[in-house]
């Protein structure tokens, strides 16, 4: 080697590598996978449960690192992502790739050992889906990127359920569907008020490809579908009175927010700096957290024998 | 400039190494706990009596 690497001006801290794992996404993954595991009819030994959730979280983090490696070029031009470790020059892309591959292998192998092979397979599939199907293929190709890519974020409760039961079930797929249907309105609201970010990065978000009025219409359509699904879940085995009450209140608020977004045009939105869109986005975070919280409460009540599950 | 002077980069490396060390230690403890739980939870009463002994019978 004759050339001295010029990049070693900054030596990464542990926290920079941790940031590659998208800790905020990991929080959601940990919570939804935990709910999936605890809502299942079979109980899991606390040590096995803890280890399995940890390995699911590491797998999710690994896919985050691989996503940052692949998307470093567009992250650099978007305001929201420009401070991520790679575009900020704190970590080299190659390091993110190696970390992602190593943690993917470790997490899948260890989940196979701590829980079961089906859970490990589903974790591997989730990483593959997020990296190859979403990041490499769909994200830069179609405005439906978020719709199909949302599946990657929806798998954790299914994996949690499989950790406990070793098999798939309708209830697990209902939890999957809840996140899957929630993802598009959540991200499209973000795309509305992050304005030029996706335009600058040439990512064909709905706002860029079909325009803002179409995005507002899509948010309302997906929210209506989500409302039907979320309230319908209340009448299944994972639901109950607590869940149903929570779902009715949250979905009424969410639907009202989507309706308001649909009614507005860009002039209205610019007039109040996208207040309605920002509020809807914030509400969407509580929406998912509280729905899964309610499923967890129902599971706990069933565990204490206080409810039979379901409302019917 | 003294050769022993501690550079900010040394602190950063120390922090990183300590972090990795703690994580590896935690991983070892976790594997130990998992192994213990797996062994104590598994029902070995139905395991074949001669399992693993045929090769060394002579």
PDB file of C-alpha atoms in Angstrom, chain A:
ATOM      1  CA  UNK A   1       0.000   0.000   0.000  1.00  0.00           C
ATOM      2  CA  UNK A   2       1.469   3.293  -1.017  1.00  0.00           C
ATOM      3  CA  UNK A   3      -1.404   5.564  -0.213  1.00  0.00           C
ATOM      4  CA  UNK A   4      -2.199   6.475   3.325  1.00  0.00           C
ATOM      5  CA  UNK A   5      -5.897   6.365   4.094  1.00  0.00           C
ATOM      6  CA  UNK A   6      -7.192   9.910   4.363  1.00  0.00           C
ATOM      7  CA  UNK A   7     -10.321   9.024   6.259  1.00  0.00           C
ATOM      8  CA  UNK A   8      -8.809   8.420   9.648  1.00  0.00           C
ATOM      9  CA  UNK A   9      -9.288  12.021  10.731  1.00  0.00           C
ATOM     10  CA  UNK A  10     -12.141  10.788  12.858  1.00  0.00           C
ATOM     11  CA  UNK A  11     -12.093   7.507  14.681  1.00  0.00           C
ATOM     12  CA  UNK A  12     -15.555   6.176  15.353  1.00  0.00           C
ATOM     13  CA  UNK A  13     -16.908   5.837  18.858  1.00  0.00           C
ATOM     14  CA  UNK A  14     -18.934   2.864  19.977  1.00  0.00           C
ATOM     15  CA  UNK A  15     -22.024   5.077  19.776  1.00  0.00           C
ATOM     16  CA  UNK A  16     -21.412   5.682  16.061  1.00  0.00           C
ATOM     17  CA  UNK A  17     -21.589   1.961  15.380  1.00  0.00           C
ATOM     18  CA  UNK A  18     -24.655   1.721  17.584  1.00  0.00           C
ATOM     19  CA  UNK A  19     -26.300   4.480  15.527  1.00  0.00           C
ATOM     20  CA  UNK A  20     -25.825   2.279  12.438  1.00  0.00           C
ATOM     21  CA  UNK A  21     -28.286  -0.169  13.988  1.00  0.00           C
ATOM     22  CA  UNK A  22     -31.123   2.414  13.912  1.00  0.00           C
ATOM     23  CA  UNK A  23     -31.870   2.293  17.656  1.00  0.00           C
ATOM     24  CA  UNK A  24     -35.289   3.943  17.295  1.00  0.00           C
ATOM     25  CA  UNK A  25     -36.443   1.313  14.823  1.00  0.00           C
ATOM     26  CA  UNK A  26     -34.999  -1.318  17.169  1.00  0.00           C
ATOM     27  CA  UNK A  27     -37.212  -0.011  19.983  1.00  0.00           C
ATOM     28  CA  UNK A  28     -40.290  -0.614  17.865  1.00  0.00           C
ATOM     29  CA  UNK A  29     -39.017  -4.050  16.849  1.00  0.00           C
ATOM     30  CA  UNK A  30     -38.313  -5.036  20.466  1.00  0.00           C
ATOM     31  CA  UNK A  31     -41.724  -3.858  21.621  1.00  0.00           C
ATOM     32  CA  UNK A  32     -43.776  -5.481  18.838  1.00  0.00           C
ATOM     33  CA  UNK A  33     -41.789  -8.742  18.955  1.00  0.00           C
ATOM     34  CA  UNK A  34     -42.240  -8.833  22.736  1.00  0.00           C
ATOM     35  CA  UNK A  35     -45.987  -8.324  22.383  1.00  0.00           C
ATOM     36  CA  UNK A  36     -46.117 -11.067  19.717  1.00  0.00           C
ATOM     37  CA  UNK A  37     -44.281 -13.435  22.052  1.00  0.00           C
ATOM     38  CA  UNK A  38     -46.336 -12.616  25.158  1.00  0.00           C
ATOM     39  CA  UNK A  39     -49.684 -12.648  23.318  1.00  0.00           C
ATOM     40  CA  UNK A  40     -49.062 -16.227  22.168  1.00  0.00           C
ATOM     41  CA  UNK A  41     -50.870 -18.995  24.040  1.00  0.00           C
ATOM     42  CA  UNK A  42     -47.656 -20.802  25.046  1.00  0.00           C
ATOM     43  CA  UNK A  43     -45.406 -19.336  27.712  1.00  0.00           C
ATOM     44  CA  UNK A  44     -41.688 -18.875  27.189  1.00  0.00           C
ATOM     45  CA  UNK A  45     -38.952 -19.237  29.814  1.00  0.00           C
ATOM     46  CA  UNK A  46     -37.799 -15.693  30.728  1.00  0.00           C
ATOM     47  CA  UNK A  47     -34.166 -16.384  29.799  1.00  0.00           C
ATOM     48  CA  UNK A  48     -35.122 -17.856  26.418  1.00  0.00           C
ATOM     49  CA  UNK A  49     -37.595 -15.009  25.854  1.00  0.00           C
ATOM     50  CA  UNK A  50     -35.019 -12.353  26.745  1.00  0.00           C
ATOM     51  CA  UNK A  51     -32.342 -13.926  24.549  1.00  0.00           C
ATOM     52  CA  UNK A  52     -34.738 -14.361  21.620  1.00  0.00           C
ATOM     53  CA  UNK A  53     -35.964 -10.761  21.733  1.00  0.00           C
ATOM     54  CA  UNK A  54     -32.340  -9.598  21.982  1.00  0.00           C
ATOM     55  CA  UNK A  55     -31.367 -11.595  18.884  1.00  0.00           C
ATOM     56  CA  UNK A  56     -34.416 -10.323  16.981  1.00  0.00           C
ATOM     57  CA  UNK A  57     -33.351  -6.769  17.919  1.00  0.00           C
ATOM     58  CA  UNK A  58     -29.766  -7.460  16.795  1.00  0.00           C
ATOM     59  CA  UNK A  59     -31.095  -8.861  13.504  1.00  0.00           C
ATOM     60  CA  UNK A  60     -33.185  -5.730  13.011  1.00  0.00           C
ATOM     61  CA  UNK A  61     -30.129  -3.599  13.823  1.00  0.00           C
ATOM     62  CA  UNK A  62     -28.056  -5.569  11.331  1.00  0.00           C
ATOM     63  CA  UNK A  63     -30.570  -4.886   8.579  1.00  0.00           C
ATOM     64  CA  UNK A  64     -30.442  -1.196   9.563  1.00  0.00           C
ATOM     65  CA  UNK A  65     -26.645  -1.173   9.152  1.00  0.00           C
ATOM     66  CA  UNK A  66     -26.927  -2.908   5.772  1.00  0.00           C
ATOM     67  CA  UNK A  67     -29.584  -0.385   4.717  1.00  0.00           C
ATOM     68  CA  UNK A  68     -27.289   2.499   5.705  1.00  0.00           C
ATOM     69  CA  UNK A  69     -24.448   0.920   3.736  1.00  0.00           C
ATOM     70  CA  UNK A  70     -26.590   0.606   0.608  1.00  0.00           C
ATOM     71  CA  UNK A  71     -28.383   3.952   0.921  1.00  0.00           C
ATOM     72  CA  UNK A  72     -25.373   6.078   1.944  1.00  0.00           C
ATOM     73  CA  UNK A  73     -25.596   8.096  -1.284  1.00  0.00           C
ATOM     74  CA  UNK A  74     -29.227   9.148  -0.798  1.00  0.00           C
ATOM     75  CA  UNK A  75     -28.841   9.552   2.970  1.00  0.00           C
ATOM     76  CA  UNK A  76     -26.187  12.182   2.265  1.00  0.00           C
ATOM     77  CA  UNK A  77     -28.580  14.424   0.305  1.00  0.00           C
ATOM     78  CA  UNK A  78     -31.607  14.138   2.600  1.00  0.00           C
ATOM     79  CA  UNK A  79     -31.788  16.523   5.524  1.00  0.00           C
ATOM     80  CA  UNK A  80     -33.405  13.895   7.759  1.00  0.00           C
ATOM     81  CA  UNK A  81     -30.602  11.367   7.226  1.00  0.00           C
ATOM     82  CA  UNK A  82     -27.531  13.499   6.486  1.00  0.00           C
ATOM     83  CA  UNK A  83     -26.266  13.121  10.052  1.00  0.00           C
ATOM     84  CA  UNK A  84     -26.237   9.323   9.955  1.00  0.00           C
ATOM     85  CA  UNK A  85     -22.773   7.878  10.669  1.00  0.00           C
ATOM     86  CA  UNK A  86     -21.765   7.161   7.055  1.00  0.00           C
ATOM     87  CA  UNK A  87     -22.774  10.463   5.386  1.00  0.00           C
ATOM     88  CA  UNK A  88     -21.388  12.294   8.450  1.00  0.00           C
ATOM     89  CA  UNK A  89     -18.013  10.641   7.770  1.00  0.00           C
ATOM     90  CA  UNK A  90     -17.865   8.898  11.134  1.00  0.00           C
ATOM     91  CA  UNK A  91     -18.018   5.324   9.838  1.00  0.00           C
ATOM     92  CA  UNK A  92     -16.845   3.960   6.503  1.00  0.00           C
ATOM     93  CA  UNK A  93     -19.442   2.230   4.293  1.00  0.00           C
ATOM     94  CA  UNK A  94     -17.353  -0.943   4.314  1.00  0.00           C
ATOM     95  CA  UNK A  95     -17.475  -1.060   8.121  1.00  0.00           C
ATOM     96  CA  UNK A  96     -21.267  -0.825   8.048  1.00  0.00           C
ATOM     97  CA  UNK A  97     -21.397  -3.673   5.539  1.00  0.00           C
ATOM     98  CA  UNK A  98     -19.135  -5.909   7.630  1.00  0.00           C
ATOM     99  CA  UNK A  99     -20.999  -5.089  10.841  1.00  0.00           C
ATOM    100  CA  UNK A 100     -24.357  -5.752   9.171  1.00  0.00           C
ATOM    101  CA  UNK A 101     -23.293  -9.083   7.683  1.00  0.00           C
ATOM    102  CA  UNK A 102     -21.652 -10.252  10.925  1.00  0.00           C
ATOM    103  CA  UNK A 103     -24.601  -9.297  13.110  1.00  0.00           C
ATOM    104  CA  UNK A 104     -27.094 -10.814  10.634  1.00  0.00           C
ATOM    105  CA  UNK A 105     -25.312 -14.166  10.771  1.00  0.00           C
ATOM    106  CA  UNK A 106     -24.909 -14.033  14.541  1.00  0.00           C
ATOM    107  CA  UNK A 107     -28.529 -13.067  15.248  1.00  0.00           C
ATOM    108  CA  UNK A 108     -30.079 -15.673  12.925  1.00  0.00           C
ATOM    109  CA  UNK A 109     -27.828 -18.457  14.226  1.00  0.00           C
ATOM    110  CA  UNK A 110     -28.409 -17.546  17.861  1.00  0.00           C
ATOM    111  CA  UNK A 111     -32.183 -17.195  17.437  1.00  0.00           C
ATOM    112  CA  UNK A 112     -32.185 -20.682  15.905  1.00  0.00           C
ATOM    113  CA  UNK A 113     -30.403 -21.982  18.994  1.00  0.00           C
ATOM    114  CA  UNK A 114     -32.369 -20.042  21.616  1.00  0.00           C
ATOM    115  CA  UNK A 115     -35.854 -20.418  20.077  1.00  0.00           C
ATOM    116  CA  UNK A 116     -36.433 -22.528  16.977  1.00  0.00           C
ATOM    117  CA  UNK A 117     -35.433 -22.833  13.331  1.00  0.00           C
ATOM    118  CA  UNK A 118     -38.667 -21.349  11.980  1.00  0.00           C
ATOM    119  CA  UNK A 119     -38.110 -18.154  13.993  1.00  0.00           C
ATOM    120  CA  UNK A 120     -34.513 -18.025  12.728  1.00  0.00           C
ATOM    121  CA  UNK A 121     -35.677 -18.511   9.145  1.00  0.00           C
ATOM    122  CA  UNK A 122     -38.227 -15.711   9.504  1.00  0.00           C
ATOM    123  CA  UNK A 123     -35.568 -13.371  10.936  1.00  0.00           C
ATOM    124  CA  UNK A 124     -33.263 -14.182   8.015  1.00  0.00           C
ATOM    125  CA  UNK A 125     -36.142 -13.600   5.601  1.00  0.00           C
ATOM    126  CA  UNK A 126     -36.928 -10.247   7.256  1.00  0.00           C
ATOM    127  CA  UNK A 127     -33.318  -9.075   6.875  1.00  0.00           C
ATOM    128  CA  UNK A 128     -33.323 -10.251   3.251  1.00  0.00           C
ATOM    129  CA  UNK A 129     -36.647  -8.522   2.619  1.00  0.00           C
ATOM    130  CA  UNK A 130     -35.518  -5.210   4.108  1.00  0.00           C
ATOM    131  CA  UNK A 131     -32.151  -5.166   2.360  1.00  0.00           C
ATOM    132  CA  UNK A 132     -32.810  -6.762  -1.009  1.00  0.00           C
ATOM    133  CA  UNK A 133     -36.544  -6.356  -1.685  1.00  0.00           C
ATOM    134  CA  UNK A 134     -36.982  -2.918  -0.091  1.00  0.00           C
ATOM    135  CA  UNK A 135     -33.618  -1.101  -0.040  1.00  0.00           C
ATOM    136  CA  UNK A 136     -32.002  -2.488  -3.191  1.00  0.00           C
ATOM    137  CA  UNK A 137     -35.034  -3.088  -5.367  1.00  0.00           C
ATOM    138  CA  UNK A 138     -38.229  -1.214  -4.557  1.00  0.00           C
ATOM    139  CA  UNK A 139     -37.116   1.954  -2.790  1.00  0.00           C
ATOM    140  CA  UNK A 140     -35.638   3.588  -5.887  1.00  0.00           C
ATOM    141  CA  UNK A 141     -37.999   1.963  -8.359  1.00  0.00           C
ATOM    142  CA  UNK A 142     -41.627   2.448  -7.407  1.00  0.00           C
ATOM    143  CA  UNK A 143     -43.809   4.857  -5.418  1.00  0.00           C
ATOM    144  CA  UNK A 144     -45.302   1.761  -3.804  1.00  0.00           C
ATOM    145  CA  UNK A 145     -41.898   1.251  -2.080  1.00  0.00           C
ATOM    146  CA  UNK A 146     -43.291   2.034   1.358  1.00  0.00           C
ATOM    147  CA  UNK A 147     -46.359  -0.160   0.925  1.00  0.00           C
ATOM    148  CA  UNK A 148     -44.475  -3.362   0.125  1.00  0.00           C
ATOM    149  CA  UNK A 149     -41.351  -2.458   2.089  1.00  0.00           C
ATOM    150  CA  UNK A 150     -43.512  -1.956   5.162  1.00  0.00           C
ATOM    151  CA  UNK A 151     -43.749  -5.714   5.416  1.00  0.00           C
ATOM    152  CA  UNK A 152     -40.166  -5.809   6.707  1.00  0.00           C
ATOM    153  CA  UNK A 153     -41.152  -3.784   9.759  1.00  0.00           C
ATOM    154  CA  UNK A 154     -44.261  -5.887  10.248  1.00  0.00           C
ATOM    155  CA  UNK A 155     -42.534  -9.251  10.699  1.00  0.00           C
ATOM    156  CA  UNK A 156     -41.215  -8.831  14.301  1.00  0.00           C
ATOM    157  CA  UNK A 157     -44.502  -9.693  16.104  1.00  0.00           C
ATOM    158  CA  UNK A 158     -44.814 -12.766  13.861  1.00  0.00           C
ATOM    159  CA  UNK A 159     -41.280 -13.822  14.821  1.00  0.00           C
ATOM    160  CA  UNK A 160     -42.084 -13.187  18.498  1.00  0.00           C
ATOM    161  CA  UNK A 161     -45.169 -15.381  18.184  1.00  0.00           C
ATOM    162  CA  UNK A 162     -43.121 -18.137  16.502  1.00  0.00           C
ATOM    163  CA  UNK A 163     -40.548 -17.976  19.307  1.00  0.00           C
ATOM    164  CA  UNK A 164     -43.345 -18.974  21.704  1.00  0.00           C
ATOM    165  CA  UNK A 165     -45.355 -21.384  19.558  1.00  0.00           C
ATOM    166  CA  UNK A 166     -43.003 -22.660  16.863  1.00  0.00           C
ATOM    167  CA  UNK A 167     -45.680 -22.055  14.220  1.00  0.00           C
ATOM    168  CA  UNK A 168     -47.664 -19.405  12.343  1.00  0.00           C
ATOM    169  CA  UNK A 169     -51.206 -18.430  13.254  1.00  0.00           C
ATOM    170  CA  UNK A 170     -53.968 -16.049  12.229  1.00  0.00           C
ATOM    171  CA  UNK A 171     -53.387 -13.862  15.297  1.00  0.00           C
ATOM    172  CA  UNK A 172     -49.722 -13.377  14.404  1.00  0.00           C
ATOM    173  CA  UNK A 173     -50.647 -12.352  10.866  1.00  0.00           C
ATOM    174  CA  UNK A 174     -53.239  -9.911  12.222  1.00  0.00           C
ATOM    175  CA  UNK A 175     -50.482  -8.156  14.154  1.00  0.00           C
ATOM    176  CA  UNK A 176     -48.414  -8.223  10.961  1.00  0.00           C
ATOM    177  CA  UNK A 177     -51.305  -6.678   9.016  1.00  0.00           C
ATOM    178  CA  UNK A 178     -51.712  -3.935  11.604  1.00  0.00           C
ATOM    179  CA  UNK A 179     -48.128  -2.699  11.132  1.00  0.00           C
ATOM    180  CA  UNK A 180     -48.230  -3.352   7.392  1.00  0.00           C
ATOM    181  CA  UNK A 181     -51.301  -1.164   6.878  1.00  0.00           C
ATOM    182  CA  UNK A 182     -50.064   1.476   9.331  1.00  0.00           C
ATOM    183  CA  UNK A 183     -46.714   2.021   7.583  1.00  0.00           C
ATOM    184  CA  UNK A 184     -47.915   3.810   4.396  1.00  0.00           C
ATOM    185  CA  UNK A 185     -49.959   6.602   6.054  1.00  0.00           C
ATOM    186  CA  UNK A 186     -47.192   7.022   8.652  1.00  0.00           C
ATOM    187  CA  UNK A 187     -44.449   7.517   6.045  1.00  0.00           C
ATOM    188  CA  UNK A 188     -46.540   9.480   3.563  1.00  0.00           C
ATOM    189  CA  UNK A 189     -47.384  12.007   6.280  1.00  0.00           C
ATOM    190  CA  UNK A 190     -43.636  12.311   6.918  1.00  0.00           C
ATOM    191  CA  UNK A 191     -42.989  12.703   3.175  1.00  0.00           C
ATOM    192  CA  UNK A 192     -45.544  15.533   3.034  1.00  0.00           C
ATOM    193  CA  UNK A 193     -43.843  17.690   5.631  1.00  0.00           C
ATOM    194  CA  UNK A 194     -40.224  16.732   4.854  1.00  0.00           C
ATOM    195  CA  UNK A 195     -40.966  18.405   1.528  1.00  0.00           C
ATOM    196  CA  UNK A 196     -37.947  18.390  -0.741  1.00  0.00           C
ATOM    197  CA  UNK A 197     -35.978  15.574   0.919  1.00  0.00           C
ATOM    198  CA  UNK A 198     -37.172  12.758  -1.320  1.00  0.00           C
ATOM    199  CA  UNK A 199     -37.169  14.987  -4.432  1.00  0.00           C
ATOM    200  CA  UNK A 200     -33.522  15.842  -3.840  1.00  0.00           C
ATOM    201  CA  UNK A 201     -32.631  12.190  -3.371  1.00  0.00           C
ATOM    202  CA  UNK A 202     -34.550  11.043  -6.466  1.00  0.00           C
ATOM    203  CA  UNK A 203     -36.469   8.532  -4.393  1.00  0.00           C
ATOM    204  CA  UNK A 204     -39.843   8.005  -6.096  1.00  0.00           C
ATOM    205  CA  UNK A 205     -41.967   8.562  -3.019  1.00  0.00           C
ATOM    206  CA  UNK A 206     -45.640   9.028  -3.745  1.00  0.00           C
ATOM    207  CA  UNK A 207     -45.240  12.779  -3.159  1.00  0.00           C
ATOM    208  CA  UNK A 208     -42.658  12.922  -5.950  1.00  0.00           C
ATOM    209  CA  UNK A 209     -44.134  10.416  -8.412  1.00  0.00           C
ATOM    210  CA  UNK A 210     -47.852  11.183  -8.171  1.00  0.00           C
ATOM    211  CA  UNK A 211     -47.927  14.556  -6.439  1.00  0.00           C
ATOM    212  CA  UNK A 212     -49.100  15.784  -3.084  1.00  0.00           C
ATOM    213  CA  UNK A 213     -52.880  15.716  -3.642  1.00  0.00           C
ATOM    214  CA  UNK A 214     -52.605  12.021  -4.604  1.00  0.00           C
ATOM    215  CA  UNK A 215     -50.545  11.371  -1.464  1.00  0.00           C
ATOM    216  CA  UNK A 216     -53.228  12.992   0.681  1.00  0.00           C
ATOM    217  CA  UNK A 217     -55.860  10.811  -1.003  1.00  0.00           C
ATOM    218  CA  UNK A 218     -53.737   7.679  -0.480  1.00  0.00           C
ATOM    219  CA  UNK A 219     -53.301   8.502   3.219  1.00  0.00           C
ATOM    220  CA  UNK A 220     -57.085   8.626   3.642  1.00  0.00           C
ATOM    221  CA  UNK A 221     -57.687   5.387   1.685  1.00  0.00           C
ATOM    222  CA  UNK A 222     -55.049   3.431   3.621  1.00  0.00           C
ATOM    223  CA  UNK A 223     -56.300   4.874   6.904  1.00  0.00           C
ATOM    224  CA  UNK A 224     -59.854   3.679   6.175  1.00  0.00           C
ATOM    225  CA  UNK A 225     -58.529   0.172   5.443  1.00  0.00           C
ATOM    226  CA  UNK A 226     -56.389   0.318   8.581  1.00  0.00           C
ATOM    227  CA  UNK A 227     -59.351   1.375  10.730  1.00  0.00           C
ATOM    228  CA  UNK A 228     -61.414  -1.612   9.547  1.00  0.00           C
ATOM    229  CA  UNK A 229     -58.527  -3.971  10.239  1.00  0.00           C
ATOM    230  CA  UNK A 230     -57.591  -2.476  13.614  1.00  0.00           C
ATOM    231  CA  UNK A 231     -61.127  -2.520  14.987  1.00  0.00           C
ATOM    232  CA  UNK A 232     -61.830  -5.942  13.456  1.00  0.00           C
ATOM    233  CA  UNK A 233     -58.811  -7.320  15.347  1.00  0.00           C
ATOM    234  CA  UNK A 234     -60.692  -6.491  18.555  1.00  0.00           C
ATOM    235  CA  UNK A 235     -63.092  -9.355  17.804  1.00  0.00           C
ATOM    236  CA  UNK A 236     -60.350 -11.972  17.442  1.00  0.00           C
ATOM    237  CA  UNK A 237     -58.457 -14.026  20.010  1.00  0.00           C
ATOM    238  CA  UNK A 238     -55.832 -11.307  20.632  1.00  0.00           C
ATOM    239  CA  UNK A 239     -58.524  -8.650  21.168  1.00  0.00           C
ATOM    240  CA  UNK A 240     -60.925  -7.922  23.994  1.00  0.00           C
ATOM    241  CA  UNK A 241     -62.696  -5.019  25.651  1.00  0.00           C
ATOM    242  CA  UNK A 242     -59.505  -3.144  26.561  1.00  0.00           C
ATOM    243  CA  UNK A 243     -58.146  -3.476  23.032  1.00  0.00           C
ATOM    244  CA  UNK A 244     -61.465  -2.587  21.430  1.00  0.00           C
ATOM    245  CA  UNK A 245     -61.936   0.537  23.543  1.00  0.00           C
ATOM    246  CA  UNK A 246     -58.384   1.658  22.762  1.00  0.00           C
ATOM    247  CA  UNK A 247     -58.824   0.886  19.066  1.00  0.00           C
ATOM    248  CA  UNK A 248     -62.123   2.748  18.720  1.00  0.00           C
ATOM    249  CA  UNK A 249     -60.736   5.927  20.311  1.00  0.00           C
ATOM    250  CA  UNK A 250     -57.409   5.851  18.432  1.00  0.00           C
ATOM    251  CA  UNK A 251     -58.952   4.985  15.099  1.00  0.00           C
ATOM    252  CA  UNK A 252     -61.519   7.768  15.385  1.00  0.00           C
ATOM    253  CA  UNK A 253     -58.654  10.226  16.010  1.00  0.00           C
ATOM    254  CA  UNK A 254     -56.548   8.737  13.216  1.00  0.00           C
ATOM    255  CA  UNK A 255     -59.396   8.806  10.723  1.00  0.00           C
ATOM    256  CA  UNK A 256     -60.169  12.413  11.592  1.00  0.00           C
ATOM    257  CA  UNK A 257     -56.500  13.306  11.066  1.00  0.00           C
ATOM    258  CA  UNK A 258     -56.427  11.560   7.680  1.00  0.00           C
ATOM    259  CA  UNK A 259     -59.651  13.291   6.669  1.00  0.00           C
ATOM    260  CA  UNK A 260     -58.166  16.682   7.569  1.00  0.00           C
ATOM    261  CA  UNK A 261     -55.023  15.922   5.567  1.00  0.00           C
ATOM    262  CA  UNK A 262     -57.170  14.938   2.587  1.00  0.00           C
ATOM    263  CA  UNK A 263     -59.195  18.163   2.790  1.00  0.00           C
ATOM    264  CA  UNK A 264     -56.154  20.430   2.773  1.00  0.00           C
ATOM    265  CA  UNK A 265     -54.093  21.631  -0.142  1.00  0.00           C
ATOM    266  CA  UNK A 266     -50.475  22.753  -0.203  1.00  0.00           C
ATOM    267  CA  UNK A 267     -51.333  26.412   0.427  1.00  0.00           C
ATOM    268  CA  UNK A 268     -53.195  25.519   3.621  1.00  0.00           C
ATOM    269  CA  UNK A 269     -50.323  23.256   4.686  1.00  0.00           C
ATOM    270  CA  UNK A 270     -47.624  25.827   4.022  1.00  0.00           C
ATOM    271  CA  UNK A 271     -49.701  28.403   5.855  1.00  0.00           C
ATOM    272  CA  UNK A 272     -49.358  26.580   9.165  1.00  0.00           C
ATOM    273  CA  UNK A 273     -46.059  24.799   8.426  1.00  0.00           C
ATOM    274  CA  UNK A 274     -47.727  21.402   7.981  1.00  0.00           C
ATOM    275  CA  UNK A 275     -49.200  21.414  11.479  1.00  0.00           C
ATOM    276  CA  UNK A 276     -51.925  18.884  10.636  1.00  0.00           C
ATOM    277  CA  UNK A 277     -49.503  16.524   8.869  1.00  0.00           C
ATOM    278  CA  UNK A 278     -47.000  16.742  11.730  1.00  0.00           C
ATOM    279  CA  UNK A 279     -49.743  16.079  14.268  1.00  0.00           C
ATOM    280  CA  UNK A 280     -50.934  13.067  12.267  1.00  0.00           C
ATOM    281  CA  UNK A 281     -47.377  11.711  12.120  1.00  0.00           C
ATOM    282  CA  UNK A 282     -46.939  12.079  15.888  1.00  0.00           C
ATOM    283  CA  UNK A 283     -50.318  10.471  16.475  1.00  0.00           C
ATOM    284  CA  UNK A 284     -49.309   7.549  14.252  1.00  0.00           C
ATOM    285  CA  UNK A 285     -46.445   6.731  16.632  1.00  0.00           C
ATOM    286  CA  UNK A 286     -48.806   6.636  19.633  1.00  0.00           C
ATOM    287  CA  UNK A 287     -51.330   4.756  17.515  1.00  0.00           C
ATOM    288  CA  UNK A 288     -49.077   1.758  16.949  1.00  0.00           C
ATOM    289  CA  UNK A 289     -47.589   1.797  20.437  1.00  0.00           C
ATOM    290  CA  UNK A 290     -51.004   1.887  22.126  1.00  0.00           C
ATOM    291  CA  UNK A 291     -52.549  -0.790  19.902  1.00  0.00           C
ATOM    292  CA  UNK A 292     -49.758  -3.209  20.737  1.00  0.00           C
ATOM    293  CA  UNK A 293     -49.869  -2.075  24.359  1.00  0.00           C
ATOM    294  CA  UNK A 294     -53.556  -2.995  24.417  1.00  0.00           C
ATOM    295  CA  UNK A 295     -52.823  -6.432  22.909  1.00  0.00           C
ATOM    296  CA  UNK A 296     -50.247  -6.896  25.681  1.00  0.00           C
ATOM    297  CA  UNK A 297     -52.783  -5.873  28.348  1.00  0.00           C
ATOM    298  CA  UNK A 298     -55.293  -8.361  26.922  1.00  0.00           C
ATOM    299  CA  UNK A 299     -52.660 -11.120  27.000  1.00  0.00           C
ATOM    300  CA  UNK A 300     -51.801 -10.246  30.619  1.00  0.00           C
ATOM    301  CA  UNK A 301     -55.475 -10.277  31.626  1.00  0.00           C
ATOM    302  CA  UNK A 302     -55.922 -13.663  29.957  1.00  0.00           C
ATOM    303  CA  UNK A 303     -52.866 -14.898  31.840  1.00  0.00           C
ATOM    304  CA  UNK A 304     -54.560 -13.893  35.101  1.00  0.00           C
ATOM    305  CA  UNK A 305     -57.775 -15.540  33.974  1.00  0.00           C
ATOM    306  CA  UNK A 306     -59.639 -12.216  33.965  1.00  0.00           C
ATOM    307  CA  UNK A 307     -60.917 -12.465  30.415  1.00  0.00           C
ATOM    308  CA  UNK A 308     -61.577 -15.170  27.882  1.00  0.00           C
ATOM    309  CA  UNK A 309     -60.155 -13.190  24.977  1.00  0.00           C
ATOM    310  CA  UNK A 310     -62.204 -11.699  22.191  1.00  0.00           C
ATOM    311  CA  UNK A 311     -65.420  -9.744  22.535  1.00  0.00           C
ATOM    312  CA  UNK A 312     -67.819 -11.966  20.607  1.00  0.00           C
TER     313      UNK A 312
END
